[in-house]
GROMACS .gro file of C-alpha atoms in nm:
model
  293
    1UNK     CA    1  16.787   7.829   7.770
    2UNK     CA    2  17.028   7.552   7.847
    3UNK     CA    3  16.707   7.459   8.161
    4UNK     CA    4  16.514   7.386   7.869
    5UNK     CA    5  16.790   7.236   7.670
    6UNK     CA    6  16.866   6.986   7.932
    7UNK     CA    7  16.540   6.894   8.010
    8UNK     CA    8  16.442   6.829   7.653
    9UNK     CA    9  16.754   6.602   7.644
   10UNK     CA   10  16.678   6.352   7.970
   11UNK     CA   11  16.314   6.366   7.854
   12UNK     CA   12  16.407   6.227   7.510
   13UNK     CA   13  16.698   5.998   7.664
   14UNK     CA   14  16.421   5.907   7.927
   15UNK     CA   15  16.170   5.798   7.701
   16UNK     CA   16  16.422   5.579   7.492
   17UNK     CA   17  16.447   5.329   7.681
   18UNK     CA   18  16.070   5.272   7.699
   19UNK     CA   19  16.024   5.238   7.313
   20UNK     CA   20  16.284   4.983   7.295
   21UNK     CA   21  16.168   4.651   7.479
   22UNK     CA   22  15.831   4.729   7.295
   23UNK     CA   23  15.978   4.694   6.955
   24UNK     CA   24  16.228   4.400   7.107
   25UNK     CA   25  15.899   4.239   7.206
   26UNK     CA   26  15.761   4.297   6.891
   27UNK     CA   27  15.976   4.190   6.651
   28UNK     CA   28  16.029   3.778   6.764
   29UNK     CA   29  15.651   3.780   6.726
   30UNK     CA   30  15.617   3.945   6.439
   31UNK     CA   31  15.879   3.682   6.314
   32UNK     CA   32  15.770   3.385   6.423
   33UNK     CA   33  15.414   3.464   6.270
   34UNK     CA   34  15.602   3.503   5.950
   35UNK     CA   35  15.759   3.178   6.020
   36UNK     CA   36  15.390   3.001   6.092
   37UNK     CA   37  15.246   3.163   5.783
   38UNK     CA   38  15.499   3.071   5.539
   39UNK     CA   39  15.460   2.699   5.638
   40UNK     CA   40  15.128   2.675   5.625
   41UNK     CA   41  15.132   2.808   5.280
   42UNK     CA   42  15.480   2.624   5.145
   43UNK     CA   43  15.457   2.277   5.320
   44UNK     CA   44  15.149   2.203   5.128
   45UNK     CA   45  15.323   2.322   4.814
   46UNK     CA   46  15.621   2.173   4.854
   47UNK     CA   47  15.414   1.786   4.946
   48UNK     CA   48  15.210   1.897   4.595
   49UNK     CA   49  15.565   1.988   4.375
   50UNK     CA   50  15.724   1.625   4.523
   51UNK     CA   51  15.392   1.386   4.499
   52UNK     CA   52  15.425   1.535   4.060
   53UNK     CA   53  15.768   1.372   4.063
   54UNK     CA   54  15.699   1.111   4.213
   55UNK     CA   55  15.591   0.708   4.054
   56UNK     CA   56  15.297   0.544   4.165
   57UNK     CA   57  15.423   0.286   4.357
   58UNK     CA   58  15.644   0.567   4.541
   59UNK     CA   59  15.309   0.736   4.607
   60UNK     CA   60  15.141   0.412   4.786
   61UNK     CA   61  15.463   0.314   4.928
   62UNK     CA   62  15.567   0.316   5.235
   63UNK     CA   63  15.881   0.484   5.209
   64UNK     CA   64  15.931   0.874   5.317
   65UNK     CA   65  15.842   1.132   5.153
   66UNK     CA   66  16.181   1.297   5.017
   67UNK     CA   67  16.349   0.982   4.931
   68UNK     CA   68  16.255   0.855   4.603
   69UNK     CA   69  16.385   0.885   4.248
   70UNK     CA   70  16.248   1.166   4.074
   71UNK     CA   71  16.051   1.112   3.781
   72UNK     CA   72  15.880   1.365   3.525
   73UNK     CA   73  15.632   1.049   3.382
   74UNK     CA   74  15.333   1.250   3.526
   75UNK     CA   75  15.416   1.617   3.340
   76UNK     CA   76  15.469   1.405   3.018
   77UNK     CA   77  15.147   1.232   3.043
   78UNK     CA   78  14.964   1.523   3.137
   79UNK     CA   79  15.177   1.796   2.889
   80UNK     CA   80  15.094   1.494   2.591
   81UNK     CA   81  14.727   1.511   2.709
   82UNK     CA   82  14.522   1.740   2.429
   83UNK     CA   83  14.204   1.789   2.696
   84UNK     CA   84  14.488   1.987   2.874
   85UNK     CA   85  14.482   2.287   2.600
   86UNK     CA   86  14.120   2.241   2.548
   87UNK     CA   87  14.080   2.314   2.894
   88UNK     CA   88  14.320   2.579   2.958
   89UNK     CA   89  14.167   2.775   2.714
   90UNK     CA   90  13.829   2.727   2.823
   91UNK     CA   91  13.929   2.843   3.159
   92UNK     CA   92  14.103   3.146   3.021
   93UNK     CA   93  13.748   3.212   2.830
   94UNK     CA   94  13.521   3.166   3.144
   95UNK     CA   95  13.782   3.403   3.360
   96UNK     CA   96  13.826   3.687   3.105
   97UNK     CA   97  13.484   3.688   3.050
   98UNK     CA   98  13.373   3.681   3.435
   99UNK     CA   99  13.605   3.941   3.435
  100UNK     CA  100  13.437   4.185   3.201
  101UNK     CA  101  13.077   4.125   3.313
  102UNK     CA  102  13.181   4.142   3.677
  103UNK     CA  103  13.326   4.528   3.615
  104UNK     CA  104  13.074   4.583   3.377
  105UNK     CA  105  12.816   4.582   3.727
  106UNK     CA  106  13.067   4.632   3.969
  107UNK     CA  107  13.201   4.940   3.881
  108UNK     CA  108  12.879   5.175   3.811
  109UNK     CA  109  12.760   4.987   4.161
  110UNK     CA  110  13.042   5.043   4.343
  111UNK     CA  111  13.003   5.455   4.227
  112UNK     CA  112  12.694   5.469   4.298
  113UNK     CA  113  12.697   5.319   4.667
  114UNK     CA  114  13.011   5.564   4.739
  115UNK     CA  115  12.824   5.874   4.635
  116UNK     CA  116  12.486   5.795   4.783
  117UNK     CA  117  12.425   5.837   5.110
  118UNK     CA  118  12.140   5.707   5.248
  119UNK     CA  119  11.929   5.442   5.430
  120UNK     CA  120  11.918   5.219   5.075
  121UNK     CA  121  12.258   5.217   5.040
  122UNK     CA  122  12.304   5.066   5.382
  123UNK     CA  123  12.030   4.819   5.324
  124UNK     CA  124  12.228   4.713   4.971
  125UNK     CA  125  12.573   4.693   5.136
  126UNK     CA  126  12.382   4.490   5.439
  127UNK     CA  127  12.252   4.273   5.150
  128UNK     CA  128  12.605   4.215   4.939
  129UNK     CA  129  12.744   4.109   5.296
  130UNK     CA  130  12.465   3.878   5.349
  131UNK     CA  131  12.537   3.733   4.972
  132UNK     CA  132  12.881   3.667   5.011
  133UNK     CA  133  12.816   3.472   5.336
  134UNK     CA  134  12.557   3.241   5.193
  135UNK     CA  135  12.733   2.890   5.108
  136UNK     CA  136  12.807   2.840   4.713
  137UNK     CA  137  12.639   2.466   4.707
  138UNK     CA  138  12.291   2.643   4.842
  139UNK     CA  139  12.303   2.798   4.453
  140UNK     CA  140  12.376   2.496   4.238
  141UNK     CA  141  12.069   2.315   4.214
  142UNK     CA  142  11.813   2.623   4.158
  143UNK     CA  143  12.127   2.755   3.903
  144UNK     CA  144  12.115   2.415   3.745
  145UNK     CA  145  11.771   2.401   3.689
  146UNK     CA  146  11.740   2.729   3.559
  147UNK     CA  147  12.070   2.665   3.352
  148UNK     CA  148  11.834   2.391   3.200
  149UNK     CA  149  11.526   2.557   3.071
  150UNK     CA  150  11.705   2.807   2.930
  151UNK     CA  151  11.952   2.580   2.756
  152UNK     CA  152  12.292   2.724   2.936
  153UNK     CA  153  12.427   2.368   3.111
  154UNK     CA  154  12.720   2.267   2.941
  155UNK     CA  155  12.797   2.597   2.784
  156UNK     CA  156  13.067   2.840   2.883
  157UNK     CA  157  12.811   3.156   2.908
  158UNK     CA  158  12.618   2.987   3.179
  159UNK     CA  159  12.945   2.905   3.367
  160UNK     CA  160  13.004   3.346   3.315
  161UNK     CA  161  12.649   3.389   3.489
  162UNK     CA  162  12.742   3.195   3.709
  163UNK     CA  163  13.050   3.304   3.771
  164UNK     CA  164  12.968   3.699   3.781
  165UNK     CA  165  12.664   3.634   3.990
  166UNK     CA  166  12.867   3.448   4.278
  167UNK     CA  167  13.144   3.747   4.249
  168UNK     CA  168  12.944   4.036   4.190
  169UNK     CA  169  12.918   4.149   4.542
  170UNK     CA  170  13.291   4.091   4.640
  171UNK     CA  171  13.344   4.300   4.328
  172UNK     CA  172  13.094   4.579   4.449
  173UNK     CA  173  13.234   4.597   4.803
  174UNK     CA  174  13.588   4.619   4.704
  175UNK     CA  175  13.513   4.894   4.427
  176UNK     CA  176  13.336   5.112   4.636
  177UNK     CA  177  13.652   5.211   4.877
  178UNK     CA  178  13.874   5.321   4.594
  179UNK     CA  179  13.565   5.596   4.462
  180UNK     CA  180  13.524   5.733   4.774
  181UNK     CA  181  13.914   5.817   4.793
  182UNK     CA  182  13.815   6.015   4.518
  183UNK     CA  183  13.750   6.414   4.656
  184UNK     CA  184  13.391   6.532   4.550
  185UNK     CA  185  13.514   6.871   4.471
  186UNK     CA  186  13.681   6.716   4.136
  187UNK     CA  187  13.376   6.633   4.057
  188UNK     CA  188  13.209   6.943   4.125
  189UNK     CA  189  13.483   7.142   3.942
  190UNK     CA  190  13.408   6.901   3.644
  191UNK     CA  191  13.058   7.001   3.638
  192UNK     CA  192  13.106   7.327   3.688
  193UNK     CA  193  13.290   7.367   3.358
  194UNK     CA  194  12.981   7.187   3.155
  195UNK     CA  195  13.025   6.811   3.185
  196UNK     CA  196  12.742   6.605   3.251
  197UNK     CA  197  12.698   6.314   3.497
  198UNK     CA  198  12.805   6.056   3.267
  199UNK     CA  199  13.116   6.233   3.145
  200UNK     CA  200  13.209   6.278   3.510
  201UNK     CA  201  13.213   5.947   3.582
  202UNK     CA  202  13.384   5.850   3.239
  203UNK     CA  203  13.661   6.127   3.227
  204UNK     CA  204  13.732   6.172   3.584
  205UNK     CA  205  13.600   5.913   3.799
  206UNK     CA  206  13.750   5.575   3.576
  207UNK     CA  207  14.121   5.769   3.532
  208UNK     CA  208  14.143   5.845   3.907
  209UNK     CA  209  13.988   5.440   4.032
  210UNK     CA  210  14.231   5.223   3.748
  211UNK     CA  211  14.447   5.128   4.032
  212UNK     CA  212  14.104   4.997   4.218
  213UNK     CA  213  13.963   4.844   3.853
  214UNK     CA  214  14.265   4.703   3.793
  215UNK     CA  215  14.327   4.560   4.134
  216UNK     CA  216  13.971   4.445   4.131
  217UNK     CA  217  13.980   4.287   3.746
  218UNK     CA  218  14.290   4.068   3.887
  219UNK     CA  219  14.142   3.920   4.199
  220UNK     CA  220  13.822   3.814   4.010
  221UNK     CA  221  14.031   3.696   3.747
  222UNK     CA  222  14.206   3.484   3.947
  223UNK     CA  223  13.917   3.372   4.136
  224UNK     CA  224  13.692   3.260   3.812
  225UNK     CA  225  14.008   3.051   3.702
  226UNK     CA  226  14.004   2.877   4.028
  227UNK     CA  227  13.630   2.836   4.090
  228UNK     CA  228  13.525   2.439   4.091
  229UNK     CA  229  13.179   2.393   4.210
  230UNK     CA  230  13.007   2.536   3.919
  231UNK     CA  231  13.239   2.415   3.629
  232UNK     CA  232  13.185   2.021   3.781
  233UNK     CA  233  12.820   2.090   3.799
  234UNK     CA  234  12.734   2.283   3.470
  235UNK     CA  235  12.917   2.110   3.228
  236UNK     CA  236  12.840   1.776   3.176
  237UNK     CA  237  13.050   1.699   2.887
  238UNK     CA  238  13.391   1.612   2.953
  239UNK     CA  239  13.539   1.763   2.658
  240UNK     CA  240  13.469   2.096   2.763
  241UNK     CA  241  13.605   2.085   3.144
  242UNK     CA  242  13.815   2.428   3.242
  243UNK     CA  243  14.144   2.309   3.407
  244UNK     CA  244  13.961   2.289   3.772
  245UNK     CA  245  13.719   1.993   3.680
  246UNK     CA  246  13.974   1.849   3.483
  247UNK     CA  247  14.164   1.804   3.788
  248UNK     CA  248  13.850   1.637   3.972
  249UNK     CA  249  13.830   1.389   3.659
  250UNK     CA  250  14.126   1.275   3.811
  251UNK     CA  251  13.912   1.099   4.072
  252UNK     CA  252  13.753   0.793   3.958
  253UNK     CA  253  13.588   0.529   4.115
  254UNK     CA  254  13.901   0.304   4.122
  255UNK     CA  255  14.149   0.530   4.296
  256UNK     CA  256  14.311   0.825   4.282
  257UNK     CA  257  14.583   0.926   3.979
  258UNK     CA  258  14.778   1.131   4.293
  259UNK     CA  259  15.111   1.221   4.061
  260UNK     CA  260  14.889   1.295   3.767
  261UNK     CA  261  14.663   1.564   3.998
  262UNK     CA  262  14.961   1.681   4.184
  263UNK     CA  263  15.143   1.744   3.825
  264UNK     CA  264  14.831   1.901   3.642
  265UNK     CA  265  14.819   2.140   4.000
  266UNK     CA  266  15.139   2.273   3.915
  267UNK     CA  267  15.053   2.290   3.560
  268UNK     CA  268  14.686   2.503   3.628
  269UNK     CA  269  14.922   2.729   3.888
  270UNK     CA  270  15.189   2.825   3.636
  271UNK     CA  271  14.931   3.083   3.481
  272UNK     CA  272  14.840   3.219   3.790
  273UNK     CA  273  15.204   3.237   3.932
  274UNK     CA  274  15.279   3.422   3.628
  275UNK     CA  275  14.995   3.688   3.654
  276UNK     CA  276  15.044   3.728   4.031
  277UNK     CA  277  15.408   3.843   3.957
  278UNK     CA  278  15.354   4.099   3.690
  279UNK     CA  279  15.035   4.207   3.919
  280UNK     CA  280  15.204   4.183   4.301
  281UNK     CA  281  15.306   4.524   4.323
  282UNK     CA  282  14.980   4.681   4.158
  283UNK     CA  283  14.778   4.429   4.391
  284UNK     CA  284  14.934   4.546   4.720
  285UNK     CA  285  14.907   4.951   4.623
  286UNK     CA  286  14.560   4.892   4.498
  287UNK     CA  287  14.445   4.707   4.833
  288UNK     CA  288  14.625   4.898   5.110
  289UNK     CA  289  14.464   5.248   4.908
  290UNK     CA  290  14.117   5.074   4.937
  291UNK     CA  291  14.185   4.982   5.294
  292UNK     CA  292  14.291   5.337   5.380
  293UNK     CA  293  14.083   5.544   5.200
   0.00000   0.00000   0.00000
């Protein structure tokens, strides 16, 4: 008994030391790729926050960067700017209703290629992969065109089209992992007690994937409010830019307003800031489920 004891004690002391140079290795890397990471992402930030305080002729000057009087001339000019509101709502419009149409397919898709098993369904996940690689400026001029005859440029429903069709698949392929978490024998038991297909898939199936629709919702969401190509493209009047080709407006022909775009960039963030904060935690439990499962 104490043979065993002892043994059982240098084997554990043993193997202690082994673990630990491991995790000492670990950690400074782990660290410094935390360090790398966060400046990539907060240097540009930080030049974007400073060039919106900053004048003009501290912008073409050749003075450094963090000494300069601040000035809030550029958030005045944009804040007393009423394009701003027209185009903040616009983009709210175009990304809550990308949104909807995007679960609207994405969600019956997404059940369907987690319950089906077969040679198609590998072909159509092949094919969704194959979309989402193809370059977004390869659709713009066939998408104008049609746009065109059917009379959808410089409206916000073609912009939706748009929109859904470019986001569709990413929606599809990131649905798809939170239904198959979902055990078959629920729905088994479901229609074992007299529901049909489509009650399944209403009463059982939507409950159990809201983490995945609602995870899904806020990363196309955020996505649509971001997305330039098409809104430059497909609107041709001015007065109904979302905020991302009112930025690129401006960009004129003689020079660059560069605290006026840095200042409406922090304006067009604050929404997103905001929704990323009430959504972080729901966002990282809905992806790390999907990635399990």
């Amino acid at each position: 008994m104490s043979t065993v004891t002892a043994t059982r004690t240098l084997t554990t002391d043993s193997s202690r030391p082994r673990r630990a140079p491991r995790k000492l290795f670990a950690s400074p890397v782990a660290g410094a790729l935390r360090i790398v990471l966060f400046l990539m992402y907060a240097v540009p930030l930080l030049w974007i926050v400073l060039t919106s305080l900053k004048s003009p002729s501290d912008v073409i000057g050749s003075q450094s960067s963090l000494l300069f009087r601040p000035t809030i001339d550029a958030y005045v000019a944009a804040l007393s700017n009423a394009g701003l509101f027209t185009a903040m709502q616009q983009s709210f419009v175009i990304a809550a209703g990308t949104t909807l149409l995007t679960l609207a397919i994405a969600i019956p898709a997404g059940y369907g290629l987690a319950r089906v098993n077969s040679a198609v369904t590998t072909i159509i996940l092949g094919a969704l992969i194959v979309f989402q690689m193809l370059p977004q400026t390869a659709n713009v001029i066939p998408l104008f065109q049609i746009f065109g005859q059917w009379g959808l440029l410089d409206t916000n429903l073609g912009l939706i089209i748009a929109d859904t069709a470019l986001l569709t698949p990413f929606a599809v392929l990131l649905m798809r992992p939170f239904f198959r978490a979902v055990p078959v024998a629920l729905e088994e038991a479901a229609m074992l007690d007299g529901a049909s297909s489509i009650r399944v898939f209403r009463s059982v199936m939507l409950p159990l994937a809201r983490n995945g629709i609602a995870t899904t919702g806020t990363l196309v969401f955020l996505l649509a409010w971001g997305e330039f190509l098409y809104a430059v493209n497909f609107f041709l009047s001015p007065v109904n830019y979302p905020l991302s080709a009112l930025l690129a407006a401006q960009v004129s022909a003689f020079g660059i307003n560069w605290p006026g775009l840095m200042a409406l960039a922090v304006i067009t963030s604050v929404p997103i800031l905001i929704l990323f904060f009430f959504t972080y935690r729901l966002l990282r439990e809905g992806l790390t489920l999907g990635a399990v499962k």
